CSV table of C-alpha atoms in Angstrom, one decimal:
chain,number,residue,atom,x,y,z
M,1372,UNK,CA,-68.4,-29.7,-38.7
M,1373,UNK,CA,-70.2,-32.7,-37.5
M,1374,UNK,CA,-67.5,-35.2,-39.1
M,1375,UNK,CA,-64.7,-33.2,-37.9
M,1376,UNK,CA,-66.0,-33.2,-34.3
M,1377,UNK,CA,-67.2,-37.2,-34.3
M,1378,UNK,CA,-63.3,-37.9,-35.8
M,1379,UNK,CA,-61.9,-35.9,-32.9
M,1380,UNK,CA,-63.8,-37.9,-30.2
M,1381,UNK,CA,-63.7,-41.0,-31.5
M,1382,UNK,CA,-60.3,-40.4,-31.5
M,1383,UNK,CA,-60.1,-39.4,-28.3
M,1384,UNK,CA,-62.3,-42.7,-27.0
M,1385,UNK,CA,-60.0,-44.5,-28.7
M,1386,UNK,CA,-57.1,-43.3,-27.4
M,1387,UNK,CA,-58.0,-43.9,-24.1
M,1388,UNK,CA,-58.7,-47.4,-24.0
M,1389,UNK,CA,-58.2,-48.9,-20.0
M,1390,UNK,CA,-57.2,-51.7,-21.7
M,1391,UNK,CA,-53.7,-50.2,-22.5
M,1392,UNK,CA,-53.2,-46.9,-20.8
M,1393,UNK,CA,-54.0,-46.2,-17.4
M,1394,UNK,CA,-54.2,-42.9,-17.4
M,1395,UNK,CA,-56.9,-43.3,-20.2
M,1396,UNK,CA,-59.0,-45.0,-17.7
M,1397,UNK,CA,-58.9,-42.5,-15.5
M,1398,UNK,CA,-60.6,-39.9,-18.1
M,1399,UNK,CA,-63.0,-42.5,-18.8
M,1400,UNK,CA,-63.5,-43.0,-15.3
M,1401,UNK,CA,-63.9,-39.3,-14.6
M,1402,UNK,CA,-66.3,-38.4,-17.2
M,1403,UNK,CA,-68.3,-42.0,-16.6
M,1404,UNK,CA,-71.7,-40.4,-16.2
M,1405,UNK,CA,-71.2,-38.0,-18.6
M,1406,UNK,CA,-70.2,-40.4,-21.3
M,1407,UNK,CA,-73.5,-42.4,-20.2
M,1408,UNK,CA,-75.5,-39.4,-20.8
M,1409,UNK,CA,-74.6,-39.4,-24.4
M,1410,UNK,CA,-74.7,-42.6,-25.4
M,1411,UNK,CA,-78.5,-42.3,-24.3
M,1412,UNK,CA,-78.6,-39.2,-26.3
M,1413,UNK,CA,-77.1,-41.3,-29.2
M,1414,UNK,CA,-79.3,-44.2,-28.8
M,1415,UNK,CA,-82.4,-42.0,-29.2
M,1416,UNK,CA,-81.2,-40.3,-32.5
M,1417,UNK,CA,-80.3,-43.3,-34.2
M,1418,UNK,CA,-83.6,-45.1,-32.9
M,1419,UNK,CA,-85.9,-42.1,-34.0
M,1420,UNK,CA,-83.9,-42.1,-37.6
M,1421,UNK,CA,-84.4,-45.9,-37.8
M,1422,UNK,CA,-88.2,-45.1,-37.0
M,1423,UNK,CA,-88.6,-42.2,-39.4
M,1424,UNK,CA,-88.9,-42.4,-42.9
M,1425,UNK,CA,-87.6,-39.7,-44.9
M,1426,UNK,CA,-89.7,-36.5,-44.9
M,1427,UNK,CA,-91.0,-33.9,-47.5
M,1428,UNK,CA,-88.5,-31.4,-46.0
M,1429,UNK,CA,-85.7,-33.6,-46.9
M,1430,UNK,CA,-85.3,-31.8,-50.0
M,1431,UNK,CA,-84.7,-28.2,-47.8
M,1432,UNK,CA,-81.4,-29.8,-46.4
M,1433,UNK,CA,-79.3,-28.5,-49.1
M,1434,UNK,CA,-79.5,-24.9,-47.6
M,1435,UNK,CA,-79.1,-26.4,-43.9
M,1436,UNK,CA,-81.9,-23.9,-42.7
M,1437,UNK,CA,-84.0,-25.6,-40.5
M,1438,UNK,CA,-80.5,-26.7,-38.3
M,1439,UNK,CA,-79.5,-23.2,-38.5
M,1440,UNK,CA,-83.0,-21.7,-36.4
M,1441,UNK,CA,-81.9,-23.6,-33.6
M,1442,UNK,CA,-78.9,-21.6,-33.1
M,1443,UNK,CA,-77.1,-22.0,-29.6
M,1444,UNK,CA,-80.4,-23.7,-28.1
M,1445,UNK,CA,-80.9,-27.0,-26.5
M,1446,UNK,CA,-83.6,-28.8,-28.5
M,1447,UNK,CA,-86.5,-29.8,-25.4
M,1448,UNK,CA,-86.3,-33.5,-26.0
M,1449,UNK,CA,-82.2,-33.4,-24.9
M,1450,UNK,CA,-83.5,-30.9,-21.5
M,1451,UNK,CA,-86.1,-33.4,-21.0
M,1452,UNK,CA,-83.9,-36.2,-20.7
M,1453,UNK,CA,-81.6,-34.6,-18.2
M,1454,UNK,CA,-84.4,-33.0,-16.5
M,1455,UNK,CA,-86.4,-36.9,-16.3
M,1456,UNK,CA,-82.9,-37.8,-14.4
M,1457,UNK,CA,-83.1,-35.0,-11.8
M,1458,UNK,CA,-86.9,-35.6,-10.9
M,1459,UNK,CA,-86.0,-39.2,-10.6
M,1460,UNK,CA,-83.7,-38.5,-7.9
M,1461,UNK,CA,-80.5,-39.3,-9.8
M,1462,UNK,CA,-78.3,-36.1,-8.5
M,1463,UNK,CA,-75.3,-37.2,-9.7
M,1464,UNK,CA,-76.6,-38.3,-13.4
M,1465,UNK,CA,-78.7,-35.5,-13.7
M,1466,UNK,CA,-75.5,-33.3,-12.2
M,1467,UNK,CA,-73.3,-34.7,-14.7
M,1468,UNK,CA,-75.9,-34.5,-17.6
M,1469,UNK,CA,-76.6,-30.9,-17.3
M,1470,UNK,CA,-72.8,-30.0,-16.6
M,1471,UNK,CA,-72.2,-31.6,-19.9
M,1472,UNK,CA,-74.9,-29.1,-21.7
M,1473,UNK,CA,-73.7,-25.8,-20.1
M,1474,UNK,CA,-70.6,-26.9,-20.9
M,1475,UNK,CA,-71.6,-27.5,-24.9
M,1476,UNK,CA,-74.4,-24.7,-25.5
M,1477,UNK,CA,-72.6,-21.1,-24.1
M,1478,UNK,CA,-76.0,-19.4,-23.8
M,1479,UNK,CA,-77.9,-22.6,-21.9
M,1480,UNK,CA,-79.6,-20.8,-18.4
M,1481,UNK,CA,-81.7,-23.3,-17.7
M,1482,UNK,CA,-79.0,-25.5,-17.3
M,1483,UNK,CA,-77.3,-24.0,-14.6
M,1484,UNK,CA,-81.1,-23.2,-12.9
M,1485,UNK,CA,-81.1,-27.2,-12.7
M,1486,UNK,CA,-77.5,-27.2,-11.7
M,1487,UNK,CA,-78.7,-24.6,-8.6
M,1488,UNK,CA,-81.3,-27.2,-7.9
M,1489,UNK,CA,-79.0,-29.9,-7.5
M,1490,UNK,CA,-76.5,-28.2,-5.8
M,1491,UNK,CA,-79.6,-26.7,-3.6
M,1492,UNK,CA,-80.8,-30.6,-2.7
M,1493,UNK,CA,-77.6,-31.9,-1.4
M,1494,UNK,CA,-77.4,-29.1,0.7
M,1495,UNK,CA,-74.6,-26.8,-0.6
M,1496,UNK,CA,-76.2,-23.5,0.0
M,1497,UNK,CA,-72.7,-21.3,-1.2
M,1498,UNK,CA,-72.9,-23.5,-4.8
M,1499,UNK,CA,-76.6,-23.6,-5.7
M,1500,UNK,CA,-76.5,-19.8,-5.2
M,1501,UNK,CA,-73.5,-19.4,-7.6
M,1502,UNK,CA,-75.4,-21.5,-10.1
M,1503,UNK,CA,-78.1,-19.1,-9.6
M,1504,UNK,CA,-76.3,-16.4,-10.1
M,1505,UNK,CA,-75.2,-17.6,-13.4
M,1506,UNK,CA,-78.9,-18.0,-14.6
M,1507,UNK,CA,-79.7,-15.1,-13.9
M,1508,UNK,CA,-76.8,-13.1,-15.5
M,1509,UNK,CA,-77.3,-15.3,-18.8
M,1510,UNK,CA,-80.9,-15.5,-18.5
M,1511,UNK,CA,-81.7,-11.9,-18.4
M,1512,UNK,CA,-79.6,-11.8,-21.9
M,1513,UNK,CA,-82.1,-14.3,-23.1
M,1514,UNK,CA,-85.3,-11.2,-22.9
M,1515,UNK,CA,-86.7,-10.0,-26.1
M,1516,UNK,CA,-85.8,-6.4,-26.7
M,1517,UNK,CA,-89.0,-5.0,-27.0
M,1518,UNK,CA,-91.3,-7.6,-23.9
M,1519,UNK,CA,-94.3,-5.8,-21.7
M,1520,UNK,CA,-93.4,-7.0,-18.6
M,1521,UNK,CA,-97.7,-8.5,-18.2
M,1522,UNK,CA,-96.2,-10.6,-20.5
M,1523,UNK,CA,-92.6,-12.3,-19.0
M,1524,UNK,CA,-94.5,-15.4,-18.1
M,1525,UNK,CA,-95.9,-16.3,-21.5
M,1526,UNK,CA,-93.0,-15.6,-23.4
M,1527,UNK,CA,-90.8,-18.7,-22.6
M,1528,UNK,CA,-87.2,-16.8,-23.3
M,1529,UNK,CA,-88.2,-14.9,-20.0
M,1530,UNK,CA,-88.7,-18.2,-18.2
M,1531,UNK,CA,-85.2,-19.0,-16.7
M,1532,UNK,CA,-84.2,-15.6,-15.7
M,1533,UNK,CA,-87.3,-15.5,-13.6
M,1534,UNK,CA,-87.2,-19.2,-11.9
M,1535,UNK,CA,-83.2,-18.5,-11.5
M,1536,UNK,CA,-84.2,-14.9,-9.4
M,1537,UNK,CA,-86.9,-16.6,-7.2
M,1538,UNK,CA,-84.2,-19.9,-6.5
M,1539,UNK,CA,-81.7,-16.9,-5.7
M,1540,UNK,CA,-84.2,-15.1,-3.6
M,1541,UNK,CA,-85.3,-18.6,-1.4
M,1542,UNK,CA,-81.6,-19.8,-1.6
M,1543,UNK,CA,-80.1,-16.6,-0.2
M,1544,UNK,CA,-82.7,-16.5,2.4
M,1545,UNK,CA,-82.1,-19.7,3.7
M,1546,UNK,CA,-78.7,-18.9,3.8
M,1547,UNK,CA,-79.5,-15.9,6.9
M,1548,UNK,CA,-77.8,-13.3,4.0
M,1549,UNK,CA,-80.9,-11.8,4.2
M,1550,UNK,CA,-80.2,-8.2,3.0
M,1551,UNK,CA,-79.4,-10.2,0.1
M,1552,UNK,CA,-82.4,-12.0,-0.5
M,1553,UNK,CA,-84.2,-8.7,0.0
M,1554,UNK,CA,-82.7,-7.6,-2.6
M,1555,UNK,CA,-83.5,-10.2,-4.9
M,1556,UNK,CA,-87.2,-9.9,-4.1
M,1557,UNK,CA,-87.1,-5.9,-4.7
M,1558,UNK,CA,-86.0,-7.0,-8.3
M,1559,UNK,CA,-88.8,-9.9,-8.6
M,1560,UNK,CA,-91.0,-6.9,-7.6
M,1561,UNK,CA,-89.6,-4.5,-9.8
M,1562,UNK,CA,-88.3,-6.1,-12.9
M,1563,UNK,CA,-91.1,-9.2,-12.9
M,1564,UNK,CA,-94.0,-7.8,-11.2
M,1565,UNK,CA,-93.8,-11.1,-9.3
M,1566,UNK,CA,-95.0,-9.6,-6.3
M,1567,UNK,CA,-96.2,-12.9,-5.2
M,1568,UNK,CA,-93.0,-14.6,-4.4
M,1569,UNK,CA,-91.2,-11.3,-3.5
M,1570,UNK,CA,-94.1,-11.2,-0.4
M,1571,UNK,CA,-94.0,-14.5,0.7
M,1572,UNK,CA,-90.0,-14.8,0.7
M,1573,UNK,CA,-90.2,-11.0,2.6
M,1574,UNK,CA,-92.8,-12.6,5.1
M,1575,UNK,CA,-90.3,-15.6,6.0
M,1576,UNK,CA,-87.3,-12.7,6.2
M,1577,UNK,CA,-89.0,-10.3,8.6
M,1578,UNK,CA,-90.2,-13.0,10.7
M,1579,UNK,CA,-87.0,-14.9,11.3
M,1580,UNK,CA,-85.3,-11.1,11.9
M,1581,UNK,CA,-87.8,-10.1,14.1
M,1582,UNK,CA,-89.8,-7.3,12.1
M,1583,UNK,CA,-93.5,-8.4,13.2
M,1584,UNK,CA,-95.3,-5.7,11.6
M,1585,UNK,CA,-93.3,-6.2,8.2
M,1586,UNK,CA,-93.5,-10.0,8.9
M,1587,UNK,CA,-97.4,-10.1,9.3
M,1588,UNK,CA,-98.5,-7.1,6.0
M,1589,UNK,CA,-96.2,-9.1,3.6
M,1590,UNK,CA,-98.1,-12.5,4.3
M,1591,UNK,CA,-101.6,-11.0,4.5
M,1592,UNK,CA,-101.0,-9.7,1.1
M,1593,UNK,CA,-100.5,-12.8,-0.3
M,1594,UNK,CA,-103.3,-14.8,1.5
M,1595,UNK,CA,-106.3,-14.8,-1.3
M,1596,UNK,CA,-103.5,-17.1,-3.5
M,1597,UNK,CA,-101.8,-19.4,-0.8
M,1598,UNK,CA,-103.4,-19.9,2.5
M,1599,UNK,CA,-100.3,-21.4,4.1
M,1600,UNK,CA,-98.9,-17.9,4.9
M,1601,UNK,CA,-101.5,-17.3,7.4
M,1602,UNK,CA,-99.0,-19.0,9.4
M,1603,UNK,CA,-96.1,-16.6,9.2
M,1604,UNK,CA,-99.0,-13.5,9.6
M,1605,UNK,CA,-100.6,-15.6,13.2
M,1606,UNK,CA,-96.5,-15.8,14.2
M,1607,UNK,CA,-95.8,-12.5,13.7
M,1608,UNK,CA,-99.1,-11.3,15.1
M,1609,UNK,CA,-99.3,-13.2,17.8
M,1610,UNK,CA,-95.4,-12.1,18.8
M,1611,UNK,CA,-97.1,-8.4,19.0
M,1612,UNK,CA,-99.9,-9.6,20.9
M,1613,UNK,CA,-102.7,-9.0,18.8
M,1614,UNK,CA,-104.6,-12.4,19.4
M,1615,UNK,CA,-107.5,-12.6,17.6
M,1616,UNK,CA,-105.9,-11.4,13.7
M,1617,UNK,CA,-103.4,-14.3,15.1
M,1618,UNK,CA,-105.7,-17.2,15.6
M,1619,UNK,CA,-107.5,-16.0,12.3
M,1620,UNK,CA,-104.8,-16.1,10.2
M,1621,UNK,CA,-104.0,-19.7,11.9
M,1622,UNK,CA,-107.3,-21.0,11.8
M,1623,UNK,CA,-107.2,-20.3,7.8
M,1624,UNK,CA,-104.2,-21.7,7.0
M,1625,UNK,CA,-104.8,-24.9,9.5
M,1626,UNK,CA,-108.0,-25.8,7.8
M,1627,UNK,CA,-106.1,-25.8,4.7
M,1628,UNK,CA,-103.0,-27.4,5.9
M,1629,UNK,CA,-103.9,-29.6,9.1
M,1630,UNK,CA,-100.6,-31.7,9.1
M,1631,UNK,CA,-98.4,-28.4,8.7
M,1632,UNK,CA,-100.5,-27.2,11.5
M,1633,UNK,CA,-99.6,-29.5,13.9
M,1634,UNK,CA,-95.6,-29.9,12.6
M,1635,UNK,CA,-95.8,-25.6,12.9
M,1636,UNK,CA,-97.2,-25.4,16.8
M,1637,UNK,CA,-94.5,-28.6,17.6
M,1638,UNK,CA,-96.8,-31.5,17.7
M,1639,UNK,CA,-96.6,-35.1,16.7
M,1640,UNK,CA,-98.0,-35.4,13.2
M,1641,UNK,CA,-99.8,-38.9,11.5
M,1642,UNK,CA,-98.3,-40.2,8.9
M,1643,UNK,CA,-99.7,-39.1,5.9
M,1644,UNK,CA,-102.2,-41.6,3.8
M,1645,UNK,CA,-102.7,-39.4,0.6
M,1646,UNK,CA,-101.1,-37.7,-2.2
M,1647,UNK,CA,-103.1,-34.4,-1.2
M,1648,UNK,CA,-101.8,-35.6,2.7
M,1649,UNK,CA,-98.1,-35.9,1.4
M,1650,UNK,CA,-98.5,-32.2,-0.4
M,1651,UNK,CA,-99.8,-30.7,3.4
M,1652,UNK,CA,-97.1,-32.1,5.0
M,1653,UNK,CA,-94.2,-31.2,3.3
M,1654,UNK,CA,-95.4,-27.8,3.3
M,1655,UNK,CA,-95.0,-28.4,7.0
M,1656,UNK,CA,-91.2,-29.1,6.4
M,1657,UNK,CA,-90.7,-26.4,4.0
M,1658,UNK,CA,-92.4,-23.9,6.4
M,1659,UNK,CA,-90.0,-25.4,9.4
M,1660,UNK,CA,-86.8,-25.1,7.2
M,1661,UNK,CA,-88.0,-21.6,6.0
M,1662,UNK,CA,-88.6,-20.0,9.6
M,1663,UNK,CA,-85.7,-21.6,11.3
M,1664,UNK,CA,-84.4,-18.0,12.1
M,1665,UNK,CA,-87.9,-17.7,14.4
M,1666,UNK,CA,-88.2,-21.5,15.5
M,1667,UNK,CA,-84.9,-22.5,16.7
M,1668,UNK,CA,-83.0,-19.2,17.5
M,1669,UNK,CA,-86.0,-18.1,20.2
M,1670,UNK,CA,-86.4,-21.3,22.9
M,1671,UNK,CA,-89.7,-20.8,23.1
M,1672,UNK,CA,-91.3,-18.2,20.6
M,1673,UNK,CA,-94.4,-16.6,21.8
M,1674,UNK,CA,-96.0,-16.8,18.8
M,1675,UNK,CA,-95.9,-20.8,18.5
M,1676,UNK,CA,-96.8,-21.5,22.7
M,1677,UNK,CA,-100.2,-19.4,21.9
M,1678,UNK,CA,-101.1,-21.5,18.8
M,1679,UNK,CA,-99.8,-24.4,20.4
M,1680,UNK,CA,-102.6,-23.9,23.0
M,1681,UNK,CA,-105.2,-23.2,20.2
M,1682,UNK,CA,-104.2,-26.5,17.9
M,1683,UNK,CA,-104.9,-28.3,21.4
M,1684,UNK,CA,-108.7,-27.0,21.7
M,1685,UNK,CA,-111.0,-29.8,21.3
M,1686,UNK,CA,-112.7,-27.5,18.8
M,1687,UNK,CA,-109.8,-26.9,16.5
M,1688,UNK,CA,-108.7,-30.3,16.7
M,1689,UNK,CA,-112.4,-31.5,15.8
M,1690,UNK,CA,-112.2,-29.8,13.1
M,1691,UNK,CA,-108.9,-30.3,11.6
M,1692,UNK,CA,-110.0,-33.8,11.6
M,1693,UNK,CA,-113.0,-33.5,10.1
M,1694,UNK,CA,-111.1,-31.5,7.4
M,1695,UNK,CA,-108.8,-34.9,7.1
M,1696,UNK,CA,-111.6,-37.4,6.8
M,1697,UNK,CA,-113.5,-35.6,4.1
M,1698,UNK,CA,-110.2,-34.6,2.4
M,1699,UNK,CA,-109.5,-38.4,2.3
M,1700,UNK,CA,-113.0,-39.3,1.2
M,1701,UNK,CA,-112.5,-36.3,-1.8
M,1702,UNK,CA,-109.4,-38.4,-2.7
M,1703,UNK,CA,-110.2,-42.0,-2.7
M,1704,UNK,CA,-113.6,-41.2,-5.0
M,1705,UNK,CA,-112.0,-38.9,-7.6
């Protein structure tokens, strides 16, 4: 099978030399970055069978078994490669790498999951949610047929149906199809017992819709494992005029987050100086992308002109900045 497919495309590279046929270019020109793609993979396999001398289970090869257990899979190394490109910022590398493996391994969720997230960074919502889609559908095929559900995150098969529902969850949400994303987080609940994620997604939801109550209960729940909610619970609390659970809730997530504090109530915001700085203030961003329903729809929520007064307290800002010097100190000595 190998033979016959390498004759076939080296035919076909052959055929469409630019040299001589135009239109060949154009096919070359097309699949450019895929083509680049594989001669990478290429390089690597001929470099680690230059490296490797042959092994003891060389003698196994007659019965072809060991190439058979990989079935329909992409081997790690080859996801790894296309996945180095996308965390290097290379969308359209990545895109064209990971288009190429959906395209050759029928069953390949994680592909299109990557293929969401690229779609997702450049800003096309309606795409990255069809790609999402798609991992879910094919993920879900991927489950063991017998799997407690205490178990879906340490059985890797269960991994990309999982990461493609939460990226359809976030995705639909900050697309307003909210009834939608609901949805998705009742099957997170339900079907993953990711109640986590299903909580802070419904938090985000309720607030930028209005539903205080909802809005505040979904973020408390998840406060004990990330802080940063306390400030969708001090919005919505504060919207229904309960002041003091309001500036608690604030007060705990600003000493934990100082810069997404400030970006959150509408101030100016330092430039941040650290890793641990950088990681505060893009949950700033995310949290100012997330709630845009509540921030930008209302001219001038409640909620955000009575932190806004509490951030500017000498004694809150005192201590947000002590919070930044020792955080700073923590870093530079470790």
């Amino acid at each position: 099978d190998f033979k016959e497919a390498l004759v076939a495309f080296a035919r076909q590279i052959i055929l469409a030399s630019p040299e001589d046929r135009p239109e060949g270019a154009e096919a070359l020109r097309a699949h450019r970055q895929q083509l680049g793609f594989l001669r990478t993979l290429i390089e690597s396999a001929l470099s680690s069978f230059d490296r490797k001398a042959e092994r003891p289970e060389a003698r196994e090869r007659d019965f072809h078994w060991r190439f058979a257990m990989y079935g329909n899979e992409v081997p790690p190394g080859v996801e790894e490669t296309a996945a180095t490109l996308y965390e290097q910022g290379n969308l359209d590398e990545a895109g064209a790498a990971f288009r190429l493996l959906v395209d050759a391994f029928d069953h390949y969720a994680e592909g299109y999951n990557f293929l969401g997230c690229i779609a997702d960074d450049r800003g096309n919502l309606s795409e990255a949610i069809a790609m999402y889609q798609k991992t879910v559908a094919l993920g879900r095929n991927l489950f063991p047929k017998r799997i407690a559900r205490s178990r879906y995150w340490s059985d890797l098969k269960t991994r990309p149906y999982m990461r493609g529902l939460r990226n359809l969850a976030r995705s639909l949400k900050a697309a307003r199809r909210y009834d939608e994303a609901l949805s998705a987080c009742d099957r997170l609940e339900r079907e993953c017992h990711d109640t986590i994620m299903a909580d802070s997604y419904r938090a985000a939801i309720h607030l930028n819709t209005g539903r205080w109550l909802a809005a505040a209960e979904a973020a408390e729940r998840v406060l004990d494992m990330d802080p940063s909610e306390g400030f969708v619970a001090a919005f919505a609390r504060a919207e229904r005029g309960e002041r003091r659970p309001a500036l608690e809730n604030f007060l705990h997530a600003a000493l934990n987050h100082p810069l997404a504090a400030r970006l959150l109530t509408g101030l100016t915001c330092r430039k941040p100086r650290n890793h641990t700085d950088a990681e505060d203030y893009n949950a700033g961003v995310g949290y100012l992308r997330s709630l845009d329903g509540y921030l930008q729809d209302r001219r001038s929520p409640e909620g955000r002109r009575f932190l806004r007064h509490v951030i500017r307290d000498a004694r809150v800002g005192s201590l947000l900045d002590e919070i930044r010097t020792v955080r700073t100190r923590w870093f530079e000595e470790r």
